[in-house]
Short mmCIF file of C-alpha atoms in Angstrom, two decimals:
data_model
loop_
_atom_site.label_atom_id
_atom_site.label_comp_id
_atom_site.label_asym_id
_atom_site.label_seq_id
_atom_site.Cartn_x
_atom_site.Cartn_y
_atom_site.Cartn_z
CA MET J 1 -0.05 0.09 0.00
CA ASN J 2 1.50 3.39 -0.95
CA GLY J 3 1.72 6.40 1.54
CA SER J 4 3.46 7.02 4.68
CA PRO J 5 2.41 4.88 7.78
CA ASP J 6 1.02 8.09 9.16
CA GLN J 7 -0.98 8.65 6.12
CA ARG J 8 -2.20 4.90 6.39
CA SER J 9 -3.03 5.62 10.12
CA SER J 10 -4.98 8.80 9.30
CA TRP J 11 -7.03 6.82 6.78
CA ARG J 12 -7.77 4.09 9.32
CA VAL J 13 -9.01 6.70 11.84
CA ARG J 14 -11.15 8.30 9.33
CA ALA J 15 -12.68 5.03 8.39
CA SER J 16 -13.30 3.96 11.83
CA TRP J 17 -15.05 7.14 12.81
CA ALA J 18 -17.15 7.29 9.31
CA LEU J 19 -18.24 3.86 9.81
CA ARG J 20 -19.32 4.31 13.57
CA LYS J 21 -21.29 7.81 12.53
CA TYR J 22 -22.66 6.74 9.16
CA LEU J 23 -23.19 2.90 9.45
CA PHE J 24 -27.00 3.64 9.08
CA VAL J 25 -26.31 5.09 5.36
CA VAL J 26 -24.62 1.72 4.55
CA VAL J 27 -27.13 -0.39 6.29
CA ALA J 28 -30.02 1.59 4.63
CA GLY J 29 -28.32 1.39 1.21
CA ALA J 30 -27.91 -2.54 1.54
CA ALA J 31 -31.32 -2.93 2.98
CA GLY J 32 -33.03 -0.66 0.38
CA LEU J 33 -31.56 -2.21 -2.72
CA GLY J 34 -31.86 -5.76 -0.97
CA ILE J 35 -35.59 -5.34 -1.07
CA ALA J 36 -36.00 -3.23 -4.18
CA LEU J 37 -33.86 -5.42 -6.55
CA PRO J 38 -36.01 -8.49 -6.32
CA LEU J 39 -39.26 -6.73 -6.57
CA VAL J 40 -37.77 -4.99 -9.82
CA THR J 41 -36.05 -8.20 -11.17
CA SER J 42 -38.74 -10.82 -10.40
CA THR J 43 -41.01 -12.29 -12.88
CA SER J 44 -44.18 -14.43 -12.75
CA GLU J 45 -43.89 -17.96 -13.23
CA SER J 46 -44.85 -18.93 -16.87
CA TYR J 47 -44.95 -21.86 -19.32
CA ARG J 48 -42.60 -22.76 -22.20
CA ALA J 49 -43.73 -24.37 -25.22
CA GLN J 50 -41.57 -25.34 -28.32
CA THR J 51 -42.50 -25.88 -31.87
CA VAL J 52 -39.97 -27.45 -34.15
CA VAL J 53 -39.39 -25.87 -37.70
CA VAL J 54 -37.10 -27.71 -40.55
CA VAL J 55 -35.74 -27.25 -43.89
CA ARG J 56 -37.32 -29.99 -46.26
CA GLU J 57 -35.58 -29.19 -49.15
CA ARG J 58 -32.66 -26.62 -49.56
CA ALA J 59 -31.86 -24.61 -52.69
CA ILE J 60 -29.14 -22.23 -51.23
CA ASP J 61 -25.81 -22.59 -49.55
CA PRO J 62 -26.19 -24.37 -46.07
CA VAL J 63 -24.31 -21.47 -44.49
CA VAL J 64 -26.83 -18.95 -45.45
CA VAL J 65 -29.84 -20.68 -44.08
CA PRO J 66 -29.39 -19.54 -40.53
CA SER J 67 -29.00 -16.01 -41.29
CA TYR J 68 -32.00 -16.12 -43.74
CA ALA J 69 -34.09 -17.68 -40.87
CA SER J 70 -33.05 -15.13 -38.27
CA ALA J 71 -33.80 -12.10 -40.49
CA VAL J 72 -37.14 -13.45 -41.42
CA PHE J 73 -38.00 -13.92 -37.47
CA ALA J 74 -36.80 -10.51 -36.89
CA SER J 75 -38.71 -8.87 -39.75
CA ASP J 76 -41.70 -6.35 -39.30
CA ALA J 77 -43.85 -8.86 -40.95
CA MET J 78 -43.24 -11.42 -38.38
CA ARG J 79 -43.55 -8.96 -35.90
CA LEU J 80 -46.86 -8.02 -36.70
CA ARG J 81 -48.12 -11.58 -37.28
CA ALA J 82 -46.67 -12.66 -34.06
CA ALA J 83 -48.82 -9.70 -32.16
CA SER J 84 -51.59 -10.83 -33.80
CA ALA J 85 -51.26 -14.47 -32.73
CA ALA J 86 -50.72 -13.14 -29.13
CA GLY J 87 -53.95 -11.38 -29.03
CA SER J 88 -52.20 -7.82 -29.48
CA PRO J 89 -52.86 -7.05 -33.27
CA GLY J 90 -50.78 -3.96 -34.17
CA GLY J 91 -48.98 -4.04 -31.03
CA ALA J 92 -45.85 -5.91 -29.95
CA VAL J 93 -44.84 -9.14 -27.89
CA ALA J 94 -42.57 -8.75 -25.04
CA ALA J 95 -39.13 -9.93 -26.03
CA ASP J 96 -39.00 -12.73 -23.35
CA ARG J 97 -42.19 -14.24 -24.77
CA LEU J 98 -41.03 -15.57 -27.99
CA ARG J 99 -37.76 -16.63 -29.19
CA LEU J 100 -35.99 -18.60 -32.30
CA VAL J 101 -33.48 -21.01 -31.07
CA PRO J 102 -31.61 -22.89 -33.72
CA THR J 103 -31.13 -26.61 -32.44
CA GLY J 104 -29.46 -28.03 -35.40
CA ALA J 105 -27.98 -27.33 -38.89
CA ASP J 106 -31.61 -27.21 -40.65
CA THR J 107 -33.85 -26.99 -37.51
CA TRP J 108 -35.13 -24.39 -35.23
CA SER J 109 -37.26 -24.18 -32.19
CA VAL J 110 -39.94 -21.56 -31.93
CA GLU J 111 -40.32 -20.99 -28.11
CA ALA J 112 -43.27 -19.21 -26.64
CA ARG J 113 -44.01 -18.37 -22.96
CA ALA J 114 -47.24 -17.64 -21.26
CA GLN J 115 -48.81 -17.84 -17.81
CA ASP J 116 -51.19 -20.55 -19.14
CA PRO J 117 -49.95 -23.97 -20.51
CA LEU J 118 -52.46 -24.21 -23.17
CA ALA J 119 -51.83 -20.50 -24.21
CA ALA J 120 -48.01 -21.10 -24.53
CA ALA J 121 -48.53 -24.11 -26.74
CA ALA J 122 -51.14 -22.42 -29.17
CA LEU J 123 -48.75 -19.26 -29.09
CA ALA J 124 -45.84 -21.55 -30.11
CA ASP J 125 -47.81 -23.05 -33.02
CA ALA J 126 -49.41 -19.84 -34.46
CA VAL J 127 -45.98 -18.26 -34.65
CA ALA J 128 -44.40 -21.27 -35.88
CA GLU J 129 -47.07 -21.47 -38.71
CA ALA J 130 -46.43 -17.71 -39.58
CA PHE J 131 -42.64 -18.19 -39.35
CA VAL J 132 -43.08 -21.10 -41.93
CA GLU J 133 -45.13 -19.06 -44.37
CA GLU J 134 -42.93 -16.07 -44.16
CA LEU J 135 -39.73 -18.49 -44.92
CA ASN J 136 -41.34 -19.97 -47.85
CA ARG J 137 -42.31 -16.51 -49.62
CA ALA J 138 -39.03 -16.65 -51.25
CA GLY J 139 -40.18 -19.93 -53.17
CA GLY J 140 -38.14 -22.62 -54.15
CA ASP J 141 -34.91 -20.41 -54.92
CA VAL J 142 -34.14 -20.54 -51.09
CA GLY J 143 -36.00 -23.84 -50.03
CA THR J 144 -38.91 -25.59 -48.38
CA PHE J 145 -39.69 -25.09 -44.65
CA SER J 146 -42.39 -26.92 -42.53
CA ILE J 147 -43.28 -27.45 -39.20
CA ALA J 148 -41.91 -30.81 -37.88
CA ALA J 149 -43.35 -31.09 -34.49
CA ARG J 150 -45.94 -29.26 -32.73
CA ALA J 151 -45.89 -28.06 -29.16
CA GLY J 152 -46.81 -30.01 -26.69
CA VAL J 153 -48.80 -28.75 -23.72
CA PRO J 154 -45.96 -27.98 -21.15
CA THR J 155 -46.51 -29.44 -17.35
CA THR J 156 -44.00 -27.33 -15.48
CA SER J 157 -43.50 -23.76 -15.00
CA SER J 158 -40.41 -21.76 -14.54
CA SER J 159 -39.39 -18.10 -14.12
CA THR J 160 -37.15 -15.90 -16.50
CA GLY J 161 -35.66 -13.66 -13.76
CA PRO J 162 -32.84 -14.53 -11.35
CA PRO J 163 -33.51 -16.34 -8.31
CA GLY J 164 -35.13 -13.94 -5.41
CA TRP J 165 -32.07 -14.93 -3.02
CA ALA J 166 -29.52 -14.01 -5.90
CA ALA J 167 -31.06 -10.86 -6.60
CA ALA J 168 -31.37 -10.01 -2.89
CA ALA J 169 -27.71 -10.86 -2.45
CA VAL J 170 -26.65 -8.62 -5.27
CA GLY J 171 -29.01 -5.86 -3.99
CA VAL J 172 -27.43 -5.89 -0.65
CA ALA J 173 -23.97 -5.88 -1.86
CA ALA J 174 -24.52 -3.20 -4.26
CA GLY J 175 -26.49 -1.12 -1.75
CA ALA J 176 -23.37 -1.48 0.70
CA VAL J 177 -21.04 -0.33 -1.83
CA LEU J 178 -23.15 2.62 -2.82
CA GLY J 179 -23.48 3.64 0.94
CA LEU J 180 -19.91 3.26 1.56
CA LEU J 181 -19.12 5.44 -1.50
CA LEU J 182 -21.67 8.08 -0.36
CA VAL J 183 -19.85 8.01 3.09
CA ALA J 184 -16.71 8.46 1.40
CA VAL J 185 -17.87 11.47 -0.58
CA VAL J 186 -19.15 13.16 2.73
CA VAL J 187 -16.09 12.39 4.73
CA GLY J 188 -13.81 13.60 1.70
CA ALA J 189 -15.89 17.04 1.51
CA THR J 190 -16.33 17.73 5.12
CA ARG J 191 -12.81 16.75 6.26
CA PRO J 192 -13.84 15.69 9.80
CA VAL J 193 -11.59 17.07 12.58
CA LEU J 194 -10.20 13.55 14.29
CA ARG J 195 -6.53 13.97 15.21
CA ALA J 196 -3.92 16.84 16.53
CA ARG J 197 -2.96 17.39 13.16
CA ASP J 198 -6.27 17.92 11.96
CA VAL J 199 -6.77 20.54 14.72
CA THR J 200 -3.53 22.25 13.65
CA SER J 201 -4.44 22.35 10.11
CA ALA J 202 -7.95 23.80 10.31
CA ALA J 203 -7.33 26.34 13.17
CA GLY J 204 -3.49 26.49 13.94
CA GLN J 205 -4.26 25.41 17.36
CA ARG J 206 -3.06 22.50 19.51
CA LEU J 207 -5.38 19.52 20.45
CA ILE J 208 -5.45 19.65 24.44
CA GLY J 209 -7.29 16.44 24.54
CA VAL J 210 -10.22 14.27 23.30
CA VAL J 211 -12.87 13.69 25.97
CA THR J 212 -15.31 11.21 26.13
CA LEU J 213 -18.61 12.44 28.07
CA PRO J 214 -20.52 9.97 30.05
CA ALA J 215 -24.19 9.03 29.08
CA ASP J 216 -26.93 10.94 30.99
CA ARG J 217 -27.32 9.34 34.55
CA GLY J 218 -30.82 10.82 34.90
CA GLY J 219 -30.09 14.30 36.63
CA ARG J 220 -27.23 12.81 38.86
CA PRO J 221 -23.94 14.36 38.53
CA SER J 222 -21.61 12.41 36.34
CA ASP J 223 -18.33 10.66 37.81
CA PRO J 224 -15.21 12.33 36.35
CA ALA J 225 -13.64 8.93 36.35
CA ASP J 226 -16.08 7.83 33.51
CA ALA J 227 -14.79 10.69 31.36
CA TYR J 228 -12.10 9.37 29.33
CA GLY J 229 -9.60 11.92 28.45
CA LEU J 230 -10.60 14.33 31.22
CA ALA J 231 -7.40 13.96 33.18
CA ALA J 232 -5.37 15.57 29.83
CA VAL J 233 -7.48 18.59 29.97
CA SER J 234 -7.44 19.02 33.81
CA ALA J 235 -3.52 18.88 33.63
CA VAL J 236 -3.38 21.76 31.28
CA LEU J 237 -5.91 23.96 33.09
CA LEU J 238 -4.29 23.33 36.79
CA PRO J 239 -1.28 25.06 36.13
CA LEU J 240 -3.45 28.40 35.86
CA VAL J 241 -3.54 29.90 39.28
CA ASP J 242 -6.09 32.41 40.25
CA ALA J 243 -7.19 32.72 36.49
CA SER J 244 -10.19 32.49 34.55
CA VAL J 245 -10.63 30.21 31.23
CA VAL J 246 -13.50 30.82 28.84
CA LEU J 247 -14.93 27.59 27.08
CA VAL J 248 -16.34 28.45 23.73
CA SER J 249 -18.24 26.40 21.27
CA ARG J 250 -20.97 26.22 18.47
CA ARG J 251 -24.36 26.87 20.27
CA GLN J 252 -25.34 23.28 19.00
CA LEU J 253 -22.65 22.01 21.29
CA THR J 254 -23.95 23.91 24.65
CA ALA J 255 -25.13 20.77 26.42
CA GLN J 256 -21.74 18.78 26.00
CA ARG J 257 -19.88 22.25 27.01
CA ARG J 258 -21.70 22.47 29.87
CA GLN J 259 -21.33 19.03 30.82
CA LEU J 260 -17.59 19.33 30.26
CA ILE J 261 -17.32 22.16 32.53
CA ILE J 262 -19.10 20.56 35.34
CA LEU J 263 -16.91 17.44 34.95
CA LEU J 264 -13.74 19.77 35.04
CA ALA J 265 -14.97 21.55 37.99
CA ARG J 266 -15.65 18.44 39.76
CA ALA J 267 -12.35 16.80 39.24
CA MET J 268 -10.21 19.84 40.05
CA ALA J 269 -12.26 20.74 43.18
CA PRO J 270 -10.19 18.85 45.64
CA VAL J 271 -6.93 20.91 44.64
CA ARG J 272 -8.53 24.03 43.35
CA ASP J 273 -10.94 26.64 44.54
CA VAL J 274 -13.26 26.35 41.41
CA PHE J 275 -15.86 28.90 40.42
CA VAL J 276 -18.11 28.47 37.52
CA SER J 277 -19.63 31.39 35.73
CA GLY J 278 -22.52 31.20 33.65
CA SER J 279 -26.17 30.64 33.94
CA PRO J 280 -27.62 30.21 37.38
CA ASP J 281 -28.75 26.67 36.57
CA LEU J 282 -25.18 25.68 35.49
CA ALA J 283 -23.56 27.35 38.47
CA ALA J 284 -26.04 25.61 40.96
CA GLU J 285 -25.31 22.41 39.15
CA ALA J 286 -21.45 22.82 39.33
CA THR J 287 -21.79 23.62 43.20
CA ARG J 288 -23.77 20.50 43.97
CA ALA J 289 -21.33 18.48 41.86
CA MET J 290 -18.11 20.05 43.55
CA ALA J 291 -19.72 19.46 47.08
CA GLY J 292 -20.03 15.82 46.03
CA ALA J 293 -16.15 15.79 45.25
CA GLY J 294 -15.15 17.16 48.61
CA ALA J 295 -14.69 20.60 47.81
CA ASP J 296 -15.88 21.98 50.86
CA ALA J 297 -13.60 20.10 52.88
CA ALA J 298 -11.67 22.17 55.40
CA GLY J 299 -7.89 22.62 54.88
CA THR J 300 -5.32 25.06 53.72
CA PRO J 301 -6.13 27.92 50.91
CA ARG J 302 -6.28 26.53 47.65
CA PRO J 303 -5.59 28.32 44.34
CA GLY J 304 -8.47 29.77 42.58
CA LEU J 305 -9.73 28.95 39.00
CA GLU J 306 -12.81 30.44 37.04
CA LEU J 307 -14.39 28.19 34.58
CA VAL J 308 -16.44 30.59 32.20
CA ASP J 309 -19.38 29.19 30.10
CA GLY J 310 -19.00 31.10 26.53
CA VAL J 311 -22.24 30.23 24.72
CA ALA J 312 -21.05 31.45 21.36
CA PRO J 313 -18.09 33.43 20.16
CA LEU J 314 -19.91 36.73 19.89
CA GLU J 315 -21.26 36.32 23.53
CA THR J 316 -17.87 36.06 24.84
CA LEU J 317 -17.66 39.79 24.55
CA GLU J 318 -19.94 40.28 27.54
CA VAL J 319 -17.02 38.81 29.73
CA PRO J 320 -14.70 41.52 31.28
CA GLN J 321 -12.03 42.13 28.57
CA TRP J 322 -8.80 41.44 30.73
CA PRO J 323 -6.53 38.76 29.24
CA LEU J 324 -8.71 35.61 29.22
CA PRO J 325 -7.41 32.41 27.67
CA LEU J 326 -9.78 30.58 25.52
CA VAL J 327 -10.61 27.00 25.09
CA LEU J 328 -12.56 25.71 21.99
CA VAL J 329 -14.92 23.04 22.34
CA ILE J 330 -15.78 21.09 19.30
CA ARG J 331 -17.42 17.62 18.58
CA TYR J 332 -15.15 14.94 17.70
CA GLY J 333 -15.30 14.64 13.85
CA GLU J 334 -16.47 18.42 13.46
CA PRO J 335 -16.13 19.60 9.85
CA SER J 336 -12.72 21.46 9.34
CA ALA J 337 -14.60 24.26 7.87
CA ALA J 338 -16.69 24.81 11.31
CA LEU J 339 -13.72 24.81 13.37
CA ARG J 340 -11.87 27.29 11.34
CA ARG J 341 -15.13 29.73 11.59
CA LEU J 342 -15.16 29.06 15.32
CA ALA J 343 -11.44 29.87 15.88
CA ALA J 344 -11.78 33.02 13.63
CA ASP J 345 -14.90 34.03 15.43
CA SER J 346 -13.60 33.76 18.96
CA VAL J 347 -11.92 36.56 20.82
CA GLY J 348 -9.08 36.37 23.45
CA ASP J 349 -5.70 37.38 24.14
CA GLU J 350 -4.57 33.76 24.45
CA MET J 351 -5.80 30.48 22.90
CA LEU J 352 -4.96 27.52 25.17
CA GLY J 353 -6.01 25.00 22.36
CA VAL J 354 -9.06 22.88 21.31
CA VAL J 355 -11.02 19.96 23.25
CA MET J 356 -12.77 17.55 21.21
CA VAL J 357 -15.99 15.89 23.25
CA ASP J 358 -17.41 12.65 21.93
CA GLN J 359 -20.71 11.66 23.75
CA ARG J 360 -21.02 8.04 24.93
CA ARG J 361 -24.34 6.53 24.12
CA SER J 362 -26.65 4.91 26.81
CA GLY J 363 -26.05 1.51 27.78
CA VAL J 364 -22.21 1.14 26.56
CA ALA J 365 -20.51 -0.86 28.60
CA ARG J 366 -17.66 0.95 30.89
CA ARG J 367 -14.19 0.30 29.84
CA PRO J 368 -11.82 -0.77 32.52
CA ARG J 369 -9.51 2.33 33.89
CA LYS J 370 -5.76 2.00 34.07
CA ARG J 371 -4.21 3.20 36.92
CA SER J 372 -1.34 5.67 36.68
CA PRO J 373 1.15 6.60 39.18
CA ALA J 374 -0.19 10.16 39.56
CA SER J 375 -3.58 11.64 38.47
CA PRO J 376 -3.48 15.30 37.13
CA ALA J 377 -6.20 16.12 39.64
CA THR J 378 -4.16 14.71 42.49
CA ALA J 379 -0.80 15.55 41.65
#
């Protein structure tokens, strides 16, 4: 495979994320075509009858006879006579109902299909009779043609279309391929931000960390231990002593941004005097979460840290304009253009970097935590 190991790793990360996010597109495509293709290609059961036509006397080169017979069977005169025999005068007969099959050097089989066995036999005989008449119009200069065996009444039916299971299998495979192609086009067009290199390329900022937010616990405070990647973000914020940090995101990510703020406040509460600025509801929820983490325990004075909830870039203008570090909060897999706009619209004297959040779905099993010698929240 061409490309550097880093490029191959990048494609693996993108493919894994795309399949997780857009798996429903692939499944929908496979299911849709898997159901539709058998319906489109299915044909009703029909009976096939055969009438044999032969050359009694040949007056021309034997090599020419097959071409002559095929030309006569495909002529307009035969088309009209076949339509009349099928009960559609002046119309046409479906191509799959009539067929001329060479069965020997001087013999042909006129095959006819119909949903009724008697109708199939009658149609084969009628078309064969018309075929013989058209062949003999050239007179003795070509030869003499006649019916060697009339059609018997068929006793078994068959279908001209592919088996239903085969059509379904082809439909599922084709639908899955189309779904994958659509996902590839979407991923290529949006260029999702998934790695530190993507963050730097889109916004010129560093990636602080990727935090997997716990699923909703029915109003109970989330446990920071369940937020994978939170320790890395806490480690960046802890050195900021008696400072304020504004967390900014797009409005669509308000709930996740506020959940991140509460998790950070609860994780750093044992070692920092954390204050959350924002809506009254957010401040009250953060206070309850920090109380549960032991933030009210008596002890020596601790350095302060204010986490400011910046709803949207322009709304950070309401924050007092002393130097305030900014943290951009984006969704894991955010389009590069969206991150670029967010970085361009955000104001602040110092940009700490970007935090990506990924929401864990309810019911996902918790992964075992790896113990480390020192946690950023307790260092």
